[in-house]
Tab-separated table of N, CA, C and O in Angstrom:
chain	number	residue	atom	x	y	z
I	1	UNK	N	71.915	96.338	-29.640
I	1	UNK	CA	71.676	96.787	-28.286
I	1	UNK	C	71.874	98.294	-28.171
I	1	UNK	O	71.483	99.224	-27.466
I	2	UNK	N	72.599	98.095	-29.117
I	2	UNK	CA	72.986	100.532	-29.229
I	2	UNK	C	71.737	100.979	-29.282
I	2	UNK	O	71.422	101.840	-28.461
I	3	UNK	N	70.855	100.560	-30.140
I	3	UNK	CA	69.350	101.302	-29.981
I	3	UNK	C	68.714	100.928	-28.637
I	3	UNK	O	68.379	101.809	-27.846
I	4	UNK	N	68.558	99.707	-28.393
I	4	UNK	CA	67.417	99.668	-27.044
I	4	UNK	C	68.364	100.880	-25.844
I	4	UNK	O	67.780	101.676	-25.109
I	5	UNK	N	69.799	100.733	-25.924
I	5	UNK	CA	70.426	102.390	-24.937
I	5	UNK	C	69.998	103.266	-25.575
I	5	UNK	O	70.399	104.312	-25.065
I	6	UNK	N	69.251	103.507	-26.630
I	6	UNK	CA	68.968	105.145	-27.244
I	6	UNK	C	67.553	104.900	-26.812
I	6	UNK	O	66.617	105.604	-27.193
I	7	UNK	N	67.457	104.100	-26.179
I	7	UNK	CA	65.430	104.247	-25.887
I	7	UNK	C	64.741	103.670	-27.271
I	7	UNK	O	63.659	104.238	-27.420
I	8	UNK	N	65.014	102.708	-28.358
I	8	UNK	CA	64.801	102.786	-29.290
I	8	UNK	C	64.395	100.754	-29.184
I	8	UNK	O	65.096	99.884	-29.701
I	9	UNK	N	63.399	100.570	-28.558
I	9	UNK	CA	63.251	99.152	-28.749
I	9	UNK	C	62.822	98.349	-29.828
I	9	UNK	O	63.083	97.170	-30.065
I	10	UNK	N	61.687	99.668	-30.840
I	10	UNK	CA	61.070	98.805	-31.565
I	10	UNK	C	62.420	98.784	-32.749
I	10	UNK	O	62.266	98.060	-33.732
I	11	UNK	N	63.229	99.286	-32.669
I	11	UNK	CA	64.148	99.638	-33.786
I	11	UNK	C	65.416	98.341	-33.356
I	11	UNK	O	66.126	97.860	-34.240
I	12	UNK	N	65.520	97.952	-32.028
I	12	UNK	CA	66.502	96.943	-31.246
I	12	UNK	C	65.708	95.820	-31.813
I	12	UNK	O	66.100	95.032	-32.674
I	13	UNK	N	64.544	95.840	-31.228
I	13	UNK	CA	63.666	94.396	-32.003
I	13	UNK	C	63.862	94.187	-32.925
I	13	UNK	O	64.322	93.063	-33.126
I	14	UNK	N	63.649	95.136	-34.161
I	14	UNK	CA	63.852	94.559	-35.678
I	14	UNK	C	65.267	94.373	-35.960
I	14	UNK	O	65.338	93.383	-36.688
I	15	UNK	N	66.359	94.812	-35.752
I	15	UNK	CA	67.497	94.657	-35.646
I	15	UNK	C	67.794	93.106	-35.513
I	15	UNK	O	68.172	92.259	-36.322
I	16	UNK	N	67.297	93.058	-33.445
I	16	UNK	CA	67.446	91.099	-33.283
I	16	UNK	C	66.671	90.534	-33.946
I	16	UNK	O	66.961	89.340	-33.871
I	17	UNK	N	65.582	90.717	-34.758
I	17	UNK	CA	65.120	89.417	-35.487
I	17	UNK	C	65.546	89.427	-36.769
I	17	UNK	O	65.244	88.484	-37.500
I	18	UNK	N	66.205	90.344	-37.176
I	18	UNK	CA	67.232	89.905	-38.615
I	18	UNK	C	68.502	89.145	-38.155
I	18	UNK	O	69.016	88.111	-38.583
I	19	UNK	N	68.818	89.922	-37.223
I	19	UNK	CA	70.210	88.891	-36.613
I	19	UNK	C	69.893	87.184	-36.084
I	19	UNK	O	70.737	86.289	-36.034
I	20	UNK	N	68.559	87.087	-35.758
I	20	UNK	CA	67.871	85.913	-35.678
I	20	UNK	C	67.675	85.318	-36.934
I	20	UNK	O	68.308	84.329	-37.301
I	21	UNK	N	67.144	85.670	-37.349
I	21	UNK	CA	67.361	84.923	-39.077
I	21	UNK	C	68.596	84.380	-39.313
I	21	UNK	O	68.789	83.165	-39.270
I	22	UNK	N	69.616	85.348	-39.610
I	22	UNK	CA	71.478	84.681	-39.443
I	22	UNK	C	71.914	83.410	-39.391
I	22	UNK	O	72.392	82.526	-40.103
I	23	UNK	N	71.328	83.811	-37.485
I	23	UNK	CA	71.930	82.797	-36.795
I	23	UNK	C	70.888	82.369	-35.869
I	23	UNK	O	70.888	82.400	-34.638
I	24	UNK	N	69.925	81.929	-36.760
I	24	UNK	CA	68.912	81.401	-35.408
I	24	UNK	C	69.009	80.308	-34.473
I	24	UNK	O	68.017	79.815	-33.937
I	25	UNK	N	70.095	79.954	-34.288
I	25	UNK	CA	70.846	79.008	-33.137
I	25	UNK	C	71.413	79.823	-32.201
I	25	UNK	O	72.054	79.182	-31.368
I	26	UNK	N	71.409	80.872	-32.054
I	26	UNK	CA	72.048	81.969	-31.369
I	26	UNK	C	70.858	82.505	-30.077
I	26	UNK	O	70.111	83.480	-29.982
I	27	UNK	N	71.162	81.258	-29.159
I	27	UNK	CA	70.489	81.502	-27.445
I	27	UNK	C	70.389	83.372	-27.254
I	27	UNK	O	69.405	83.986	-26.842
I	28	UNK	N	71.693	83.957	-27.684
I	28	UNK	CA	71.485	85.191	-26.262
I	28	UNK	C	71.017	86.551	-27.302
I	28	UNK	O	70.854	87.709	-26.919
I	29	UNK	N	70.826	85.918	-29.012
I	29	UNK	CA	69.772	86.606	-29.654
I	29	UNK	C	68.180	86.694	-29.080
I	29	UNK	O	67.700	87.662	-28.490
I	30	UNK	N	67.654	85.727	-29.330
I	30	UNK	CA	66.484	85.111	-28.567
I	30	UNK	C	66.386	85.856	-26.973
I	30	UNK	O	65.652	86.798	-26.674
I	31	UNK	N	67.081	85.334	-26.325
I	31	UNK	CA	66.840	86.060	-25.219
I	31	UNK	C	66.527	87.517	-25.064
I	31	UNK	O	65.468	87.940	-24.602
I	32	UNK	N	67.656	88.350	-25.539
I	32	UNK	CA	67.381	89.938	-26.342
I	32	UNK	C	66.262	90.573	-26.781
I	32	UNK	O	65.659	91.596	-26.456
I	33	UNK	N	66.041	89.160	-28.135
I	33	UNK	CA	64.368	89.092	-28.396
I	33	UNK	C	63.209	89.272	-27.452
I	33	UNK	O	62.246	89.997	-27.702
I	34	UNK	N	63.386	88.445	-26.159
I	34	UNK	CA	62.231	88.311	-25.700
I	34	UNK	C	62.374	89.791	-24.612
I	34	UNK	O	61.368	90.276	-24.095
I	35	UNK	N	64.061	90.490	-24.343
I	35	UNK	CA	63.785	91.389	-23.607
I	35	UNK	C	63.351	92.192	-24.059
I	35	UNK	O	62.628	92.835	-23.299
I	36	UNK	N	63.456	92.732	-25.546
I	36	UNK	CA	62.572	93.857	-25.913
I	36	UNK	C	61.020	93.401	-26.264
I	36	UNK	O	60.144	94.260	-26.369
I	37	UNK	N	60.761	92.113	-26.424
I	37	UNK	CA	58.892	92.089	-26.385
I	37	UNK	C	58.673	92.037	-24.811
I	37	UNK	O	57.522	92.069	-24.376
I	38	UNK	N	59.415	91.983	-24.227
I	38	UNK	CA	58.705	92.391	-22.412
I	38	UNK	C	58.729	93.853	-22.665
I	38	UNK	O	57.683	94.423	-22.974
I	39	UNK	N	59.831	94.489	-22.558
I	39	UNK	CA	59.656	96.040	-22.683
I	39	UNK	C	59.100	96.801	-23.641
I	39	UNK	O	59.288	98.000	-23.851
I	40	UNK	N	58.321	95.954	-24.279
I	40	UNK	CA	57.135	96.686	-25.121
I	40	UNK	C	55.891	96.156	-25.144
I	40	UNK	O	54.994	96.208	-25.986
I	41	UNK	N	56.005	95.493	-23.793
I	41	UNK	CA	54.438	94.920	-23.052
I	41	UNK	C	54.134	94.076	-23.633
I	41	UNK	O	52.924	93.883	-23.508
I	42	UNK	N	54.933	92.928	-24.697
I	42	UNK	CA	54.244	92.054	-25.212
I	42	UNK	C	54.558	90.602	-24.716
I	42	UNK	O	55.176	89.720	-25.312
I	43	UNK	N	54.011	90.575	-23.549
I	43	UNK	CA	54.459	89.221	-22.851
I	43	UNK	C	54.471	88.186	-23.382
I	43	UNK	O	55.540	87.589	-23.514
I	44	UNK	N	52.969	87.518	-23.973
I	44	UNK	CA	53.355	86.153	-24.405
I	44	UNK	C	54.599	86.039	-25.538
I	44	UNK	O	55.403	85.109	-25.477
I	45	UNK	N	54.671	87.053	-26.552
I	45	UNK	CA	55.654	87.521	-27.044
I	45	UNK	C	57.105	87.189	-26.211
I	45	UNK	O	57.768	86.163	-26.363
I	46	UNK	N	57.312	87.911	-25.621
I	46	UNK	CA	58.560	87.818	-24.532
I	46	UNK	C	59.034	86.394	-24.183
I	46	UNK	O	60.191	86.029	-24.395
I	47	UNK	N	57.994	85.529	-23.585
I	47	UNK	CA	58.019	84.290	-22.932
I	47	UNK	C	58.050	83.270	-24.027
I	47	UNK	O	58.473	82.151	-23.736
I	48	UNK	N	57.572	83.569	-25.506
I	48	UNK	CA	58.182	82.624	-26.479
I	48	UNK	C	59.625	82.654	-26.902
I	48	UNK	O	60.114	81.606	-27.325
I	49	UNK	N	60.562	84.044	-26.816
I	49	UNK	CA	61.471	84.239	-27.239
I	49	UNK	C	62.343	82.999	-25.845
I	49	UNK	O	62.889	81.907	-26.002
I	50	UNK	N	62.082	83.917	-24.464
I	50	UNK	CA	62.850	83.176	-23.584
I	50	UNK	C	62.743	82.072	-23.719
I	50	UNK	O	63.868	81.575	-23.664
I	51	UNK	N	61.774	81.120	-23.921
I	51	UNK	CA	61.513	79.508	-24.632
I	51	UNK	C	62.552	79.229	-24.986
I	51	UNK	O	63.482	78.664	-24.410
I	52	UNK	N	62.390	79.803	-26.426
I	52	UNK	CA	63.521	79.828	-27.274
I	52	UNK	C	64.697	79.776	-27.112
I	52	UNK	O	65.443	79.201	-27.905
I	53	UNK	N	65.136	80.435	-25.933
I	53	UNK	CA	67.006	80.784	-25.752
I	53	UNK	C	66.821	79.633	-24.836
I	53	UNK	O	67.659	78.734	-24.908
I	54	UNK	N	65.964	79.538	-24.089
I	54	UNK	CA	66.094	77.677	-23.328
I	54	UNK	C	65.841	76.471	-23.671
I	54	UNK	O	66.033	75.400	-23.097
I	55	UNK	N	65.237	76.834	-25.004
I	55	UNK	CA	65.603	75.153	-25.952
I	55	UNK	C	66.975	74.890	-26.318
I	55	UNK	O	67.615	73.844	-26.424
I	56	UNK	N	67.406	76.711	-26.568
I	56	UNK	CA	68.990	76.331	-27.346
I	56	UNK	C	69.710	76.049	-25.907
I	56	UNK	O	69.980	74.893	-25.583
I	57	UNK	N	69.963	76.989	-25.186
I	57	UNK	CA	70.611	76.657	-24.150
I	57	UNK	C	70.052	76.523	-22.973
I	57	UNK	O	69.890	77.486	-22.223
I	58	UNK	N	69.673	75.243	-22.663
I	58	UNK	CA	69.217	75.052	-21.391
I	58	UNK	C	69.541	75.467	-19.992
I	58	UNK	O	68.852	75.415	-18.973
I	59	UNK	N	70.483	75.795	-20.148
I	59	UNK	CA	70.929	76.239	-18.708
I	59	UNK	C	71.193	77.682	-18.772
I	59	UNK	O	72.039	78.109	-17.986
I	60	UNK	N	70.569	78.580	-19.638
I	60	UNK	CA	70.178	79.880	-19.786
I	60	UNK	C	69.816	80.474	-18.708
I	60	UNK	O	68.589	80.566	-18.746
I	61	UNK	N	70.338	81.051	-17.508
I	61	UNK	CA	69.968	81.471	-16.081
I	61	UNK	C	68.821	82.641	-16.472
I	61	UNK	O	67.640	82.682	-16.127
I	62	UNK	N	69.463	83.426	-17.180
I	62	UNK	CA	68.536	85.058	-16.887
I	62	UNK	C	67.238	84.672	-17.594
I	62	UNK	O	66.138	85.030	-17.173
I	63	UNK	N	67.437	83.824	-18.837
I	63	UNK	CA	65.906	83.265	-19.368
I	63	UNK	C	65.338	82.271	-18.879
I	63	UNK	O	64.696	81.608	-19.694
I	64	UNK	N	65.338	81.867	-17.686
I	64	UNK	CA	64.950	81.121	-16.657
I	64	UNK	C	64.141	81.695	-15.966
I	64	UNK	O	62.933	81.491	-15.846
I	65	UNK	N	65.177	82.859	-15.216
I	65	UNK	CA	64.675	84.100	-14.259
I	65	UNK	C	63.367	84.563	-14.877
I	65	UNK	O	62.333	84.246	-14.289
I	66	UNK	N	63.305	85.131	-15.766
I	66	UNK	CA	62.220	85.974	-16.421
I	66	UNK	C	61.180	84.952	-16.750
I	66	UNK	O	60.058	85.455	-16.688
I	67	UNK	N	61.169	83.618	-17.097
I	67	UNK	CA	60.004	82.896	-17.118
I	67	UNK	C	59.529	82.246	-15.748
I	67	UNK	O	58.385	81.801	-15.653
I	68	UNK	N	60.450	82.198	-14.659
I	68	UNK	CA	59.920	81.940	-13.535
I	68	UNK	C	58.931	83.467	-12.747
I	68	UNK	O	58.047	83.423	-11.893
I	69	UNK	N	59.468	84.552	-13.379
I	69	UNK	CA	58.843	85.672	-12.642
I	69	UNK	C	57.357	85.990	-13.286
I	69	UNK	O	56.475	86.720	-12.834
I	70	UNK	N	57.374	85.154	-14.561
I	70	UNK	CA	56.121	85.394	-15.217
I	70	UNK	C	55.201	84.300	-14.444
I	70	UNK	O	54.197	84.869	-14.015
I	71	UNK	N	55.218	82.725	-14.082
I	71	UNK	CA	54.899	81.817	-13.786
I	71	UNK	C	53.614	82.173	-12.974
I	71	UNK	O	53.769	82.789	-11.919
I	72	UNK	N	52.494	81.871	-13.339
I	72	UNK	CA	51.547	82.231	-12.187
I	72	UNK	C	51.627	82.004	-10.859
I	72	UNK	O	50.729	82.392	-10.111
């Protein structure tokens, strides 16, 4: 997350998807995930990650939020 505060998303992204590898049971990786493919305009991108943190944890509020705001 130190990089996406340096303005540095694509560098935060690759970061969480090695840390995803790890521990890919890890909901609030995934979520992370999908906030930096929103903030680098890659929605469907984004909305698979949030998936993701709501298969692991279903009751994931903020990855809720963000797929209800996408919802047509």
């Amino acid at each position: 997350m130190a990089a996406y505060r340096q303005n540095r998303p694509d560098t935060a992204l690759d970061l969480l998807r090695k840390s995803a590898e790890l521990a890919p049971d890890d909901a609030t990786t995934w979520f992370h995930i999908g906030e930096m493919e929103y903030h680098l305009g890659r929605r469907d991108a984004a909305d698979e990650a949030f998936r993701k943190a709501l298969e692991l944890r279903p009751g994931y509020g903020r990855a809720r939020d963000y797929l209800d705001r996408r919802a047509p």
